[in-house]
Short mmCIF file of C-alpha atoms in Angstrom, two decimals:
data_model
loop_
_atom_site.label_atom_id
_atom_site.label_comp_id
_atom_site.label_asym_id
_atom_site.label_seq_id
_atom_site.Cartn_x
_atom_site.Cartn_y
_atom_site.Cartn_z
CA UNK A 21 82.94 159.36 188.68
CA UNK A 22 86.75 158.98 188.79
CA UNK A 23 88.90 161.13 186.74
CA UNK A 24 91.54 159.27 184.47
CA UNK A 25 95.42 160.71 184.09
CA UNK A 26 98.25 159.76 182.74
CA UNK A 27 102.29 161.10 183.59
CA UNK A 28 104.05 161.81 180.47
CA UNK A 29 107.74 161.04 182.26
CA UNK A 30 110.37 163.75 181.58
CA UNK A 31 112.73 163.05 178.57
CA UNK A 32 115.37 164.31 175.69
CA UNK A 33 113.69 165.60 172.83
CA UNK A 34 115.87 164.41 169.54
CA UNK A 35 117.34 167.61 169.88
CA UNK A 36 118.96 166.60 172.97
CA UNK A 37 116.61 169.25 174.77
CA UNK A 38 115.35 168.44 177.95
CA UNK A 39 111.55 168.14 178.63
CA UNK A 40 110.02 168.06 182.00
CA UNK A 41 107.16 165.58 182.17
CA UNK A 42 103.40 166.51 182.74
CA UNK A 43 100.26 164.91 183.08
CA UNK A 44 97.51 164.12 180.50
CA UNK A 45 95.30 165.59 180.29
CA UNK A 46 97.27 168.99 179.72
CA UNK A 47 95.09 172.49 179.31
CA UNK A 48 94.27 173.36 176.01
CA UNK A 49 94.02 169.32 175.34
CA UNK A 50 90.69 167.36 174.79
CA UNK A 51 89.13 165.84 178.15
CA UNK A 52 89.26 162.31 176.75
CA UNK A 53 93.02 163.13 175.87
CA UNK A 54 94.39 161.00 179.08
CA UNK A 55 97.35 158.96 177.94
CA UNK A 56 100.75 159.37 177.42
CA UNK A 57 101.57 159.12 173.85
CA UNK A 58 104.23 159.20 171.20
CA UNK A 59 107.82 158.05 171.57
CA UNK A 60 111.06 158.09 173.68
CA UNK A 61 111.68 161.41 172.60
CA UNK A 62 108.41 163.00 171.83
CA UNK A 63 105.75 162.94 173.84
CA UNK A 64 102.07 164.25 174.08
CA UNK A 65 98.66 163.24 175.65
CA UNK A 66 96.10 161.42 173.24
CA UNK A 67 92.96 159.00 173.78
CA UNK A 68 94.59 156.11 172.88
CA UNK A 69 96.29 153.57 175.39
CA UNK A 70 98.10 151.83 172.77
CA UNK A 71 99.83 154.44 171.16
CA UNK A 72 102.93 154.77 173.42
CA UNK A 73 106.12 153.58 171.73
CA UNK A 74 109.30 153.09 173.33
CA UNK A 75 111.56 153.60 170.89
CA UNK A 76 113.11 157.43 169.27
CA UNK A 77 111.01 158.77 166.60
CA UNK A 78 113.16 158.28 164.33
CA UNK A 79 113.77 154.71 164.60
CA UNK A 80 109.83 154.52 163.12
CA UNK A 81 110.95 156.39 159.61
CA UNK A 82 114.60 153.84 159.82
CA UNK A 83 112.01 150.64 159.80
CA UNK A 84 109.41 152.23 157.01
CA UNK A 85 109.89 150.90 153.86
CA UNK A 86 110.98 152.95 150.91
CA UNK A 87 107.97 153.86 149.35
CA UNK A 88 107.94 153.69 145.14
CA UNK A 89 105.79 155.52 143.31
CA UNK A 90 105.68 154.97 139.41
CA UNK A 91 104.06 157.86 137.53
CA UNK A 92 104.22 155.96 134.14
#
């Protein structure tokens, strides 16, 4: 039985703080939590492969429609 991880590489939060990178899956996470997930500028570990992005947070909520809501 091989054991699946993943390296989260170090990064800039959008803070501009610097994170040091780790491997998935981290203590205190899930066992089937073994990729590197999230963004350019926040990471964590998931169980998803496809749910790395590498763009800034951020970017996501600039390309997100407006979203209208009538309450008439």
């Amino acid at each position: 039985l091989t054991s699946m991880t993943a390296n989260c590489t170090s990064y800039y939060s959008a803070e501009n703080a610097f994170v040091n990178g780790f491997l998935c899956p981290k203590a205190g996470n899930g066992a089937h939590a073994v990729f590197c997930c999230g963004f350019n500028d926040i990471k964590y570990c998931c169980d998803d492969p496809n749910s790395f992005f590498p763009y800034e947070y951020a970017y996501m909520w600039w390309l997100s429609p407006p979203l209208n809501v009538s309450l008439s």
